[in-house]
XYZ file of C-alpha atoms in Angstrom:
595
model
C 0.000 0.000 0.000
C 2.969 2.681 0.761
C 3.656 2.883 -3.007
C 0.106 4.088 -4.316
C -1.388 7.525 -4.494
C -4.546 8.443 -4.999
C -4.977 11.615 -6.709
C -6.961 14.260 -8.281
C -7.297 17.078 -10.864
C -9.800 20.063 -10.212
C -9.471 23.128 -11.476
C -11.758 26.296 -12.591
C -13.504 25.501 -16.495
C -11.207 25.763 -19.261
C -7.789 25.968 -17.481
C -6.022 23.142 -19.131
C -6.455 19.821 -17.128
C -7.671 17.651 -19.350
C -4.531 18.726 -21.602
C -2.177 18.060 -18.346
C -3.634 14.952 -17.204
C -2.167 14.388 -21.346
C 0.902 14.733 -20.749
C 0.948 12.589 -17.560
C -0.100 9.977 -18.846
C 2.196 10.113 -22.300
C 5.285 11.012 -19.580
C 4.190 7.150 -17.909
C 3.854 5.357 -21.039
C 0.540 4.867 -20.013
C -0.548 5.538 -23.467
C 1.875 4.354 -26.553
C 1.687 6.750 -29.427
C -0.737 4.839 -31.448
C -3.608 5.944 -28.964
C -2.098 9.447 -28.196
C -4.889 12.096 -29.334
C -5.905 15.399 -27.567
C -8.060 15.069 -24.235
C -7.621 11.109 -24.245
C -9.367 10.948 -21.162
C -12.883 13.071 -22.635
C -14.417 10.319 -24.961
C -17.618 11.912 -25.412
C -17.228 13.668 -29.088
C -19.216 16.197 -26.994
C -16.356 16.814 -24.378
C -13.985 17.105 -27.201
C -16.019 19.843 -28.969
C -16.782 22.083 -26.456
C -13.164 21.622 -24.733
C -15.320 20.602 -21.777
C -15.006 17.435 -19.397
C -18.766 16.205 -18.305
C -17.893 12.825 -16.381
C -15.280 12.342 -13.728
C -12.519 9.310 -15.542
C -9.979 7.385 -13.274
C -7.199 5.915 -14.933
C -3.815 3.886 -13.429
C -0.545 4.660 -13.948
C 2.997 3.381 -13.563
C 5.897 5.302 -12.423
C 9.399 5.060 -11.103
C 10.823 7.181 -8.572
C 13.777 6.906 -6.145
C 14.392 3.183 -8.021
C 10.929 1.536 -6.893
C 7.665 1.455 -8.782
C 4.869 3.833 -7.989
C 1.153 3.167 -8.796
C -0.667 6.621 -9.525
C -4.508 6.445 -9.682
C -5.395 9.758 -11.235
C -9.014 10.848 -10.992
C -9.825 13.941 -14.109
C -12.839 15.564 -12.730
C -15.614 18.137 -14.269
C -15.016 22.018 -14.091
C -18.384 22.687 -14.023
C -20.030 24.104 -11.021
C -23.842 21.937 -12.268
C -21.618 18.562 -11.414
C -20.382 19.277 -8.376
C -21.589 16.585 -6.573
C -19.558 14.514 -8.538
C -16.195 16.345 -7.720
C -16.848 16.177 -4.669
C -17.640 12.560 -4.413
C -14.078 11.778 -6.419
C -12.254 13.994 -3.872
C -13.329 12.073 -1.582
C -12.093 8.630 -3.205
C -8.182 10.549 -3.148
C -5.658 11.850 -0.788
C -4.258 14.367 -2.718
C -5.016 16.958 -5.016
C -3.370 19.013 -8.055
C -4.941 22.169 -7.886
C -4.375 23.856 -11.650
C -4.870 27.458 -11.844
C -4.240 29.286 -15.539
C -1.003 31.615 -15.960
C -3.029 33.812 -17.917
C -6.607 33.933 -15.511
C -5.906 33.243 -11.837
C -7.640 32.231 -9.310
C -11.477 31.783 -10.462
C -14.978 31.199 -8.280
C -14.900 27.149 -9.150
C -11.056 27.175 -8.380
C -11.726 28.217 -4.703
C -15.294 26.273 -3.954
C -13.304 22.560 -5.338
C -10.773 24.083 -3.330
C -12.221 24.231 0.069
C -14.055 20.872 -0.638
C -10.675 19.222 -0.849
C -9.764 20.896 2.292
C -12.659 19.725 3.702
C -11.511 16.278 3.102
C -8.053 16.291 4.519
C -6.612 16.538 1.176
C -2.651 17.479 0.640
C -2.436 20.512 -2.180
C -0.279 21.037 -4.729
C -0.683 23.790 -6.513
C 0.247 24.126 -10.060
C 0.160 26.847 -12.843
C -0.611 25.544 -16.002
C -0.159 27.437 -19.517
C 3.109 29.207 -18.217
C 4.290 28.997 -21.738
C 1.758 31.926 -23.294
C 2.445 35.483 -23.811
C -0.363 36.838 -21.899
C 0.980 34.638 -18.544
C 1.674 36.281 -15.288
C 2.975 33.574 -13.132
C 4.313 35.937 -10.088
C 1.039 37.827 -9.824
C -0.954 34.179 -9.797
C 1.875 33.004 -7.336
C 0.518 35.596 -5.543
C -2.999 34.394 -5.487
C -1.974 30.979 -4.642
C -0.034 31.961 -1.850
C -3.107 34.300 -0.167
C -5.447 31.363 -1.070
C -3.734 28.642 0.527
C -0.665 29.955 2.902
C 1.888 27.878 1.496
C 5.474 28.608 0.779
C 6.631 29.982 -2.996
C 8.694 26.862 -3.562
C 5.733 24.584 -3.303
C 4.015 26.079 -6.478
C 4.841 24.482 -9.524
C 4.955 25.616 -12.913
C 4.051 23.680 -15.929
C 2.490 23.874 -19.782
C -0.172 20.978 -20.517
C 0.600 21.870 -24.063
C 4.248 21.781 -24.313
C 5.004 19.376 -21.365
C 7.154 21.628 -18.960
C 6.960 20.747 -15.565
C 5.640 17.559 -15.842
C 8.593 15.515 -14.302
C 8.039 17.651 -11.019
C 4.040 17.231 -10.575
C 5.025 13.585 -11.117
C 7.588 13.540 -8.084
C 5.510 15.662 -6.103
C 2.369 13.192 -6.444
C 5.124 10.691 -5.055
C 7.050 12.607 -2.374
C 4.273 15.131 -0.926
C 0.566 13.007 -1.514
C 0.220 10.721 1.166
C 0.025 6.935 1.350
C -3.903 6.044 1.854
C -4.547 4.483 5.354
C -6.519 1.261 5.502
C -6.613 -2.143 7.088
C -6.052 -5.212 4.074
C -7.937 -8.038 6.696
C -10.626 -5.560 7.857
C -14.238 -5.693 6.802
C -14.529 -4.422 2.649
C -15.744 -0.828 2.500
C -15.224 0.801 -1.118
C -17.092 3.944 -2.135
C -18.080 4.013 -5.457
C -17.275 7.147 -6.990
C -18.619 7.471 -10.488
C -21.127 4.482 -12.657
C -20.590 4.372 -16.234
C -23.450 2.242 -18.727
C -22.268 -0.947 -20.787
C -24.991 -1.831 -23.755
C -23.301 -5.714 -23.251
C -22.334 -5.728 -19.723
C -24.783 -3.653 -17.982
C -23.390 -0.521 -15.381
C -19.899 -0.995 -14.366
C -19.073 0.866 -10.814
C -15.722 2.638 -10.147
C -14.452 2.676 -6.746
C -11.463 2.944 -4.469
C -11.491 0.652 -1.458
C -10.990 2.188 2.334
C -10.666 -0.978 4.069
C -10.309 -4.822 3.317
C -10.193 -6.861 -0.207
C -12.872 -7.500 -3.070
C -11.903 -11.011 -5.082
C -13.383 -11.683 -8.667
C -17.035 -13.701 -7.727
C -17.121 -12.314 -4.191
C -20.935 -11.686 -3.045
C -21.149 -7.957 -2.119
C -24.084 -5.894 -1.164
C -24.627 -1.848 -1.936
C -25.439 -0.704 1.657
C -28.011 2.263 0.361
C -29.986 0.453 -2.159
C -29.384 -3.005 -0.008
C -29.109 -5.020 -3.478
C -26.799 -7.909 -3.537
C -24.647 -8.972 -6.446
C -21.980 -11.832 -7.642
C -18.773 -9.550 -8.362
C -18.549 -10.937 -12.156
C -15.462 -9.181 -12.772
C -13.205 -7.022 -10.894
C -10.209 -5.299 -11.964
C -8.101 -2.013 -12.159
C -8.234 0.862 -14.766
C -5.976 1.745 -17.211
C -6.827 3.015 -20.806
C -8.996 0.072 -21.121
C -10.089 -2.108 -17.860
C -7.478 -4.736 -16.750
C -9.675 -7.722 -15.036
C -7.950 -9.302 -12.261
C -8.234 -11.688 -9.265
C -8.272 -9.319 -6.438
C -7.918 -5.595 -5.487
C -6.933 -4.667 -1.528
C -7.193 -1.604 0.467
C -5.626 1.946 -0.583
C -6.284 0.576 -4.584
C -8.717 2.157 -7.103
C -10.795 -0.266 -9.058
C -13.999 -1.605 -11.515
C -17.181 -3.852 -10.710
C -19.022 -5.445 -13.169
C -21.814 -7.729 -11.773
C -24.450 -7.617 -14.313
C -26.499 -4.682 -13.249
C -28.987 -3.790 -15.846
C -31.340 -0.601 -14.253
C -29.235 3.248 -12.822
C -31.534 3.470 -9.509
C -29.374 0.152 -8.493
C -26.042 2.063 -8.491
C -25.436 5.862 -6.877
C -22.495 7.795 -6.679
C -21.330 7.849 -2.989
C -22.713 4.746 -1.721
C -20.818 1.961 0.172
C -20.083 -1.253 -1.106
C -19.739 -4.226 1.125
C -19.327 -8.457 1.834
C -22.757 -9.359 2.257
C -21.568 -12.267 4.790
C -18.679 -9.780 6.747
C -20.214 -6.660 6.552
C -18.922 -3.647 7.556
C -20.162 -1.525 10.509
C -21.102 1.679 9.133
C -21.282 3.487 5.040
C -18.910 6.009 4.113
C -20.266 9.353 5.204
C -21.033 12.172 2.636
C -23.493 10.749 0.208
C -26.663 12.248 -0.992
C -29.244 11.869 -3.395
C -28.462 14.046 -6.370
C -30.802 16.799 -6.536
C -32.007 17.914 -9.793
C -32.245 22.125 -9.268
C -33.580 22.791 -13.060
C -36.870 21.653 -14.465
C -38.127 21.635 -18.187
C -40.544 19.976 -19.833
C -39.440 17.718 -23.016
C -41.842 16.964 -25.526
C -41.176 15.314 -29.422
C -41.964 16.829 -32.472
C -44.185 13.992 -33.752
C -46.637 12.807 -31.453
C -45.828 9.186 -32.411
C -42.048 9.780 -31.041
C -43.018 9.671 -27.641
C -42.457 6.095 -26.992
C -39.207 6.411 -28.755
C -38.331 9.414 -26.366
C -39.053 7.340 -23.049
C -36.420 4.696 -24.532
C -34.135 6.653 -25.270
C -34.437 8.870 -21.469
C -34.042 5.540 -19.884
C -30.567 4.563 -22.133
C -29.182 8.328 -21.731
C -30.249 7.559 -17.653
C -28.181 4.833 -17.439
C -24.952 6.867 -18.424
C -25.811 9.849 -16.665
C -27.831 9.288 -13.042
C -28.791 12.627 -12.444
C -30.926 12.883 -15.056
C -34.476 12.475 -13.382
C -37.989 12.490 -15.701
C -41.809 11.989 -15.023
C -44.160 11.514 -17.838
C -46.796 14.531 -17.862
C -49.200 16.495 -20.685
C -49.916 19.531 -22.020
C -52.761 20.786 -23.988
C -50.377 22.571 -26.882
C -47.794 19.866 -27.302
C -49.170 16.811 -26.435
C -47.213 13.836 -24.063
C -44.108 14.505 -22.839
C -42.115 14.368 -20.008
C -40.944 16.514 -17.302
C -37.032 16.409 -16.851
C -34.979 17.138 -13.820
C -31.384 18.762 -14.551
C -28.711 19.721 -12.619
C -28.162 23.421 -14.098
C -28.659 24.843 -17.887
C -25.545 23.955 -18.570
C -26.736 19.713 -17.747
C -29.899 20.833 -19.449
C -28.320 21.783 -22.515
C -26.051 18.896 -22.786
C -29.010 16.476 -21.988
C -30.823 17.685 -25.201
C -28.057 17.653 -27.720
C -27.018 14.021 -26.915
C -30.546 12.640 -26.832
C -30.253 14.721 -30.475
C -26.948 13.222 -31.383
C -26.999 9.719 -30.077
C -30.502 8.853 -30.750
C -31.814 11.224 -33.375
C -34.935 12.680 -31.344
C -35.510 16.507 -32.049
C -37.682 17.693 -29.061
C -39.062 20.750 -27.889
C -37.949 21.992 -24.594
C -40.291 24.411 -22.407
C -38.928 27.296 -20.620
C -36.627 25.740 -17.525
C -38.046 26.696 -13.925
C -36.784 25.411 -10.134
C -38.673 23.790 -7.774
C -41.192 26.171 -5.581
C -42.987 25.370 -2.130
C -46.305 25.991 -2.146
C -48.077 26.291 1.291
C -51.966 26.323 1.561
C -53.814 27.689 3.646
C -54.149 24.400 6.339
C -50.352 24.238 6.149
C -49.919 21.430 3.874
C -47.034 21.681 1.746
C -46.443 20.937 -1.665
C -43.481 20.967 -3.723
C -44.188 22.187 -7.609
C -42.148 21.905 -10.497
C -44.178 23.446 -13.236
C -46.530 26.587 -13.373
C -49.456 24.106 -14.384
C -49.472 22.040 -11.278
C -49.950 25.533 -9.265
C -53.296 25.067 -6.887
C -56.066 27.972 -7.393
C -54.716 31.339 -6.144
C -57.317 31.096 -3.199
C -56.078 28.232 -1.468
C -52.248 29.476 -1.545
C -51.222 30.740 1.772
C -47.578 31.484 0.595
C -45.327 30.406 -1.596
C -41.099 30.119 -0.835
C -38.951 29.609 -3.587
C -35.087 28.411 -3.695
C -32.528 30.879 -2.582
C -28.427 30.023 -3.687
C -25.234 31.657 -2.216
C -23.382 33.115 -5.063
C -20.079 33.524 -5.195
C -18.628 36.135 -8.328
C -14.903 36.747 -8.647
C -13.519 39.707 -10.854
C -11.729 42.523 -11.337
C -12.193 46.127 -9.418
C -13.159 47.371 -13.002
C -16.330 45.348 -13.173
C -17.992 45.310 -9.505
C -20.372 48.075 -10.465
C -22.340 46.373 -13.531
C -22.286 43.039 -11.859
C -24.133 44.221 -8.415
C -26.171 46.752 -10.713
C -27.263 43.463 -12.607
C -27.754 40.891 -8.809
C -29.514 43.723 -7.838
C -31.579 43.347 -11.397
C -32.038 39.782 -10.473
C -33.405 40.438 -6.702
C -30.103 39.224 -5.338
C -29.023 40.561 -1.794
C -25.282 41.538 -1.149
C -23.770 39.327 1.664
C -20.273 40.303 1.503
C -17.342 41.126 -0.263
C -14.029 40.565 0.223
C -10.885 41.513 -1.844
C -8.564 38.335 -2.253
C -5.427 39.951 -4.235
C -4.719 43.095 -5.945
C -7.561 44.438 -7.814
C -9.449 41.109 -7.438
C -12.812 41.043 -5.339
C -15.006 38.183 -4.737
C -18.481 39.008 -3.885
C -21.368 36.652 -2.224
C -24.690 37.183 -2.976
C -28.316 35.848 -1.990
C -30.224 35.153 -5.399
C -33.037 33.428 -6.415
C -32.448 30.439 -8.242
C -35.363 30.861 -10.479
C -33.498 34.175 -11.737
C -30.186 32.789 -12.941
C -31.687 29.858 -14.692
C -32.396 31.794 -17.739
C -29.883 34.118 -18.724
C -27.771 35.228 -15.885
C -24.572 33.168 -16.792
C -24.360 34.884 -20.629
C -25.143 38.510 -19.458
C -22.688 38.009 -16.318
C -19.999 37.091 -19.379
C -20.691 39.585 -21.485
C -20.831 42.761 -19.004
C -17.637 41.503 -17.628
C -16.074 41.097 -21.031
C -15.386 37.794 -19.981
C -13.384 38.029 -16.274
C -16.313 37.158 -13.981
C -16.368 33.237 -12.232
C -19.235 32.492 -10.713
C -20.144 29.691 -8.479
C -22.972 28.411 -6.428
C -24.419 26.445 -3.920
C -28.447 25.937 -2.980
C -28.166 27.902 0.263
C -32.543 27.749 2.017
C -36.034 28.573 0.865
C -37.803 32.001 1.468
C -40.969 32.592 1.025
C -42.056 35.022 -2.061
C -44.261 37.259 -3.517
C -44.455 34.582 -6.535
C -47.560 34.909 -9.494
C -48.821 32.595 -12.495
C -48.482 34.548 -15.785
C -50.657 32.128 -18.461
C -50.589 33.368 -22.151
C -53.860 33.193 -23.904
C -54.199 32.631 -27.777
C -57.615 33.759 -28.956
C -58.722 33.471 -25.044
C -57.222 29.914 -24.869
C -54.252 29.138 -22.539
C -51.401 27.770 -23.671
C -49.774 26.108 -20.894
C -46.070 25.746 -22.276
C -45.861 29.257 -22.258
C -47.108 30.182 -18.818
C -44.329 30.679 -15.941
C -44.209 31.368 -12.265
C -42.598 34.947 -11.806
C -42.130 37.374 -9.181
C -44.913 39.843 -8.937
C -42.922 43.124 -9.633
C -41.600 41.834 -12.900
C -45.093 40.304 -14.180
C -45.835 43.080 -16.098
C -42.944 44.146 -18.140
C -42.496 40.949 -18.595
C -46.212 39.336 -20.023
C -46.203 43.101 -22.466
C -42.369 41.894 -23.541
C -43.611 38.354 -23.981
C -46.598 39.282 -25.870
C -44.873 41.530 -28.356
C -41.979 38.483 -29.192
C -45.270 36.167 -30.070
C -46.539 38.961 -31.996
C -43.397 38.463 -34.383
C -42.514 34.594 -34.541
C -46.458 33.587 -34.927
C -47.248 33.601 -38.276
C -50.301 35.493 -39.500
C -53.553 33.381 -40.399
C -56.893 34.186 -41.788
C -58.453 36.015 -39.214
C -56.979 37.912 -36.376
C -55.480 36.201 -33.169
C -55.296 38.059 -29.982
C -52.484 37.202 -27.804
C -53.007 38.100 -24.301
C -50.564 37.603 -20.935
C -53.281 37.303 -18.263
C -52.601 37.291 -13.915
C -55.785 34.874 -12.853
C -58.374 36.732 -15.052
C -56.806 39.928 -15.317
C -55.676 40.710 -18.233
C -52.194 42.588 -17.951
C -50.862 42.793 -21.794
C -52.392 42.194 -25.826
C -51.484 41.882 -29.149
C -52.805 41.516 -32.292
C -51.962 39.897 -35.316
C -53.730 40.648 -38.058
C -55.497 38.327 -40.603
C -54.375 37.982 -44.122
C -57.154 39.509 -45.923
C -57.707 38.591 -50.125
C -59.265 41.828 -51.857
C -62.708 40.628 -52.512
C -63.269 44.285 -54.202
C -61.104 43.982 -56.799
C -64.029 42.933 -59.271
C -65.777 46.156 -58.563
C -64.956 49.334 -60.457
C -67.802 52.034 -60.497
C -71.197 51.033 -59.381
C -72.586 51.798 -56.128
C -70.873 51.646 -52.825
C -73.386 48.630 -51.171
C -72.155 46.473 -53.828
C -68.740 46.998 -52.456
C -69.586 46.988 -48.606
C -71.705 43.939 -49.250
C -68.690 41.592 -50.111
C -66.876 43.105 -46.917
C -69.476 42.441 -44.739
C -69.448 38.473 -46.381
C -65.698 38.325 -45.756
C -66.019 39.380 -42.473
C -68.800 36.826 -41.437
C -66.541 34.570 -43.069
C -63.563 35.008 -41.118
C -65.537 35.342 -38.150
C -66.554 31.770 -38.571
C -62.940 30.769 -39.512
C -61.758 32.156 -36.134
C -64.529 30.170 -34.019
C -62.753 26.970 -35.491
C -59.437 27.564 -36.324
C -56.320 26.712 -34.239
C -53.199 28.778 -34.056
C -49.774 26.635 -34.135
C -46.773 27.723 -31.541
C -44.130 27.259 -33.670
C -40.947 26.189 -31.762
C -38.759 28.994 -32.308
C -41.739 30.354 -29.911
C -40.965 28.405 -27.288
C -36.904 29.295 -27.168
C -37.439 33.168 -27.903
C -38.893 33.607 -24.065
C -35.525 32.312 -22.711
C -33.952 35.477 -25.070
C -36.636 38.061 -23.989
C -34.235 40.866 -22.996
């Protein structure tokens, strides 16, 4: 056991770990040259395009230091702050941490919140600055950072380019020399915490996780302490580019299941596994049920698809457990399902694979969090879409989610950002300057505020140097309204939102004039209304396309002419009583651009 570490990656989005963990691996010979590509460790084409990593990946490597053989488990986590969970659940699998910070950015909201959670967990540091190779770096002023951040000494901070491969002898031999052996006993009791699940079409879900305490053999009988499901350990082994089966993996060692398991609810990140005849006394502390934050409904195209879109929720489930759904209907777009997601950004990667890897084009309503709604007896129900809201006259109050925000940046940009928390209903909790002219500031916002467009105009009035990162901090209770849109006095429930009652207003007259543009005009006129319970707040019409029935009539007397209008207009009048107005989808996507 003295000669394995257990390691991990995190870093802030985009500063070069996937590249690094690269070079690590080519450094070990890990990898021979015939699989060497860019980000070997992201093999989602997804990852690769956006330069983003989505799942956590453990992979095994060999290395020689001080003339005896070292065995590195590295564990590549996601940047993102909407898979936290999952960062945090690989921390806790390691002993030490490389914390990569960019030459050219320094030290960024995600940076510090993966920080303290390694902290948290008894984790040794090392610090590294990646990209030192660029033109635009400024390795003392990040040193700088580091050194406020964490306390340590200058000499402890290394320096090293993903891209060109500097520096990455010394992360090697300070993985070796500073990480710490992991502590466990070989003969006691098996505990392993499984730290990520990944879905095999021919060997159903195969469960990564690093053992704490005594030995798993190939065709032991295990049980998973939270689900309490038992299983014949088919196959166990360790993980290298591919999986490498073998007889038996002991304490301190990172490692595979497979035993056969066909449904996701069977296996969650964080549990405990165990010897169903030796158990151990107690699981690992820390895990949770992921908690889906985002809600949207997702509805095909063609009616018909909808069988096809269960199937393929259920397959995309199986690699991705967070992902919760619930069949429900709507009166404009027929059956479809209500989705749980992480965050926009889950949300967003949710619909392009179900797009990509099973060719279903769906239409996504606008995304909303979860609300409490108390009545008026002081039951309490938990609603995740406007239509499920109870009659106005049985609400006693309603609280809504509340996160802790945390924004980095410059001096430069502190005045647009609060102007725009402020914008949001956000409430300033502190602010604190870490280095220099950097600032970080906390804030109180409503969830339901961000979820739309927060993280793009947070970008853009920033030009780019604002981090943010969040956490679900309580519920308050808010001043919260139904805004339903009507079409010729018909609802359309896809369209109708919860909002707060201040912004109702502006924001059922801007809603009405965007449907005013994308619906296209019909025979007879179509009245589109934002309505607050039966008050109407907002209307537009669009007018019918009208033939010239007069044409035929030049000269003559004026009833001849007016009797043909009044014909039309009896006609249309009809036409309106029975026609229908189609939402086209564009519709549906424009009220997440409204500003």
């Amino acid at each position: 056991m003295k000669n394995i570490r257990n390691f991990c990656i995190i870093a802030h989005i985009d500063h070069g770990k996937s590249t690094l963990a690269d070079r690590l691996l080519e450094y070990t010979n890990t990898i021979g040259a015939k699989d060497l590509q860019n980000q070997v460790l992201d093999d989602m084409d997804l990852e690769r395009e956006r330069g983003i990593t989505i799942k956590s990946h453990a992979i095994q490597m060999k290395y020689m230091h001080g003339g005896e053989e070292y065995t590195l488990n590295l564990i590549d986590t996601p940047g993102h702050v909407d898979f936290s969970y999952e960062v945090s659940r690989s921390i806790a699998a390691c002993e030490g941490a490389l914390l990569i910070v960019d030459a050219t950015q320094g030290v960024q909201a995600q940076t510090i919140s993966n920080l303290y959670m390694a902290i948290d967990n008894d984790l040794e540091i090392i610090p590294v600055i990646n990209k030192v190779d660029l033109d635009s770096a400024k390795p003392e002023e990040v040193e700088d950072q580091i050194i406020e951040l964490l306390g340590c000494k200058r000499e402890e901070i290394l320096r090293a380019s993903g891209k060109t491969g500097i520096g990455v002898k010394d992360v090697l031999d300070a993985v070796v020399e500073r990480v710490p052996a992991p502590q466990g006993d070989p003969n006691a009791p098996l505990q392993a915490l499984i730290f990520d699940s990944v879905f095999n079409p021919f060997r159903g879900i195969i469960a990564y996780f690093k053992i704490l305490n005594g030995k798993i053999k190939k065709n032991d009988f295990v049980k998973f302490v939270s689900t309490e499901k038992e299983y014949h350990a088919d196959e166990v082994g360790v993980l290298k580019l591919d999986m490498v089966p073998c007889n038996e993996i002991s304490a301190g060692n990172v490692g595979y299941i497979i035993s056969g398991i066909k449904t996701s609810k069977e296996v969650k990140v964080g549990d405990t596994i165990t010897h169903v005849d030796k158990p151990c006394d107690k699981a690992i502390d820390g895990f949770q049920e992921v908690k889906p934050m985002v809600f949207a409904g997702v509805y095909p195209i063609e009616t018909e698809d909808y069988e096809n879109l269960r199937a393929s929720l259920e397959k995309l489930q199986l690699n991705d457990a967070s992902l919760t759904f619930q069949p429900e209907s709507s009166v404009a777009l027929g059956f479809g399902f209500r989705c749980g997601f992480l965050g926009l950004l889950h949300m967003e990667i949710v619909q392009e694979r179900l797009s990509r890897e099973f060719n279903m084009d769906v239409i996504t309503t606008v995304p909303n969090v979860s609300y409490k709604i108390f009545d008026k007896k002081g039951n309490m129900t938990e609603v995740h879409n406007p239509a499920g809201m109870p009659d106005l006259t049985l609400i006693d109050h309603i609280e809504e989610p509340y996160i802790r925000s945390s924004i980095i940046t410059t001096t430069d940009y502190i005045g647009p950002i609060m102007t725009l928390c402020l914008g949001k209903r956000g409430e300033l909790v502190k602010q604190e300057y870490i280095s220099g002219n950097r600032v970080e500031i906390f804030f109180d916002i409503p969830l339901g505020e961000i979820v739309i467009d927060f993280y793009d105009k947070l970008k853009s009035i920033s030009k780019g140097y604002a981090s943010f990162d969040y956490h679900l901090h309580d519920f308050r209770p808010s001043k919260l309204i139904k805004l339903d849109i009507l079409l010729n006095g018909e609802p359309v429930d896809a369209l109708s939102t919860l909002t707060h009652f201040d912004n109702a207003v502006s924001f059922g007259r801007r809603m009405c004039e965007k449907l005013k543009e994308l619906i296209p005009r019909q025979q007879f006129d179509i009245a589109i209304q934002a309505a607050i319970g039966a008050k109407i707040i907002a209307r537009e019409t669009i007018k019918a396309v009208r033939k010239d029935v007069t044409a035929k009539c030049y000269g003559g007397d004026v009833s001849r002419k007016r009797k043909l209008l009044e014909k039309q207009k009896a006609g249309k009048k009809r036409m309106k009583q029975i026609g229908t107005v189609e939402v086209p989808q564009k519709a549906f996507l424009a009220v997440l651009k409204l500003d």
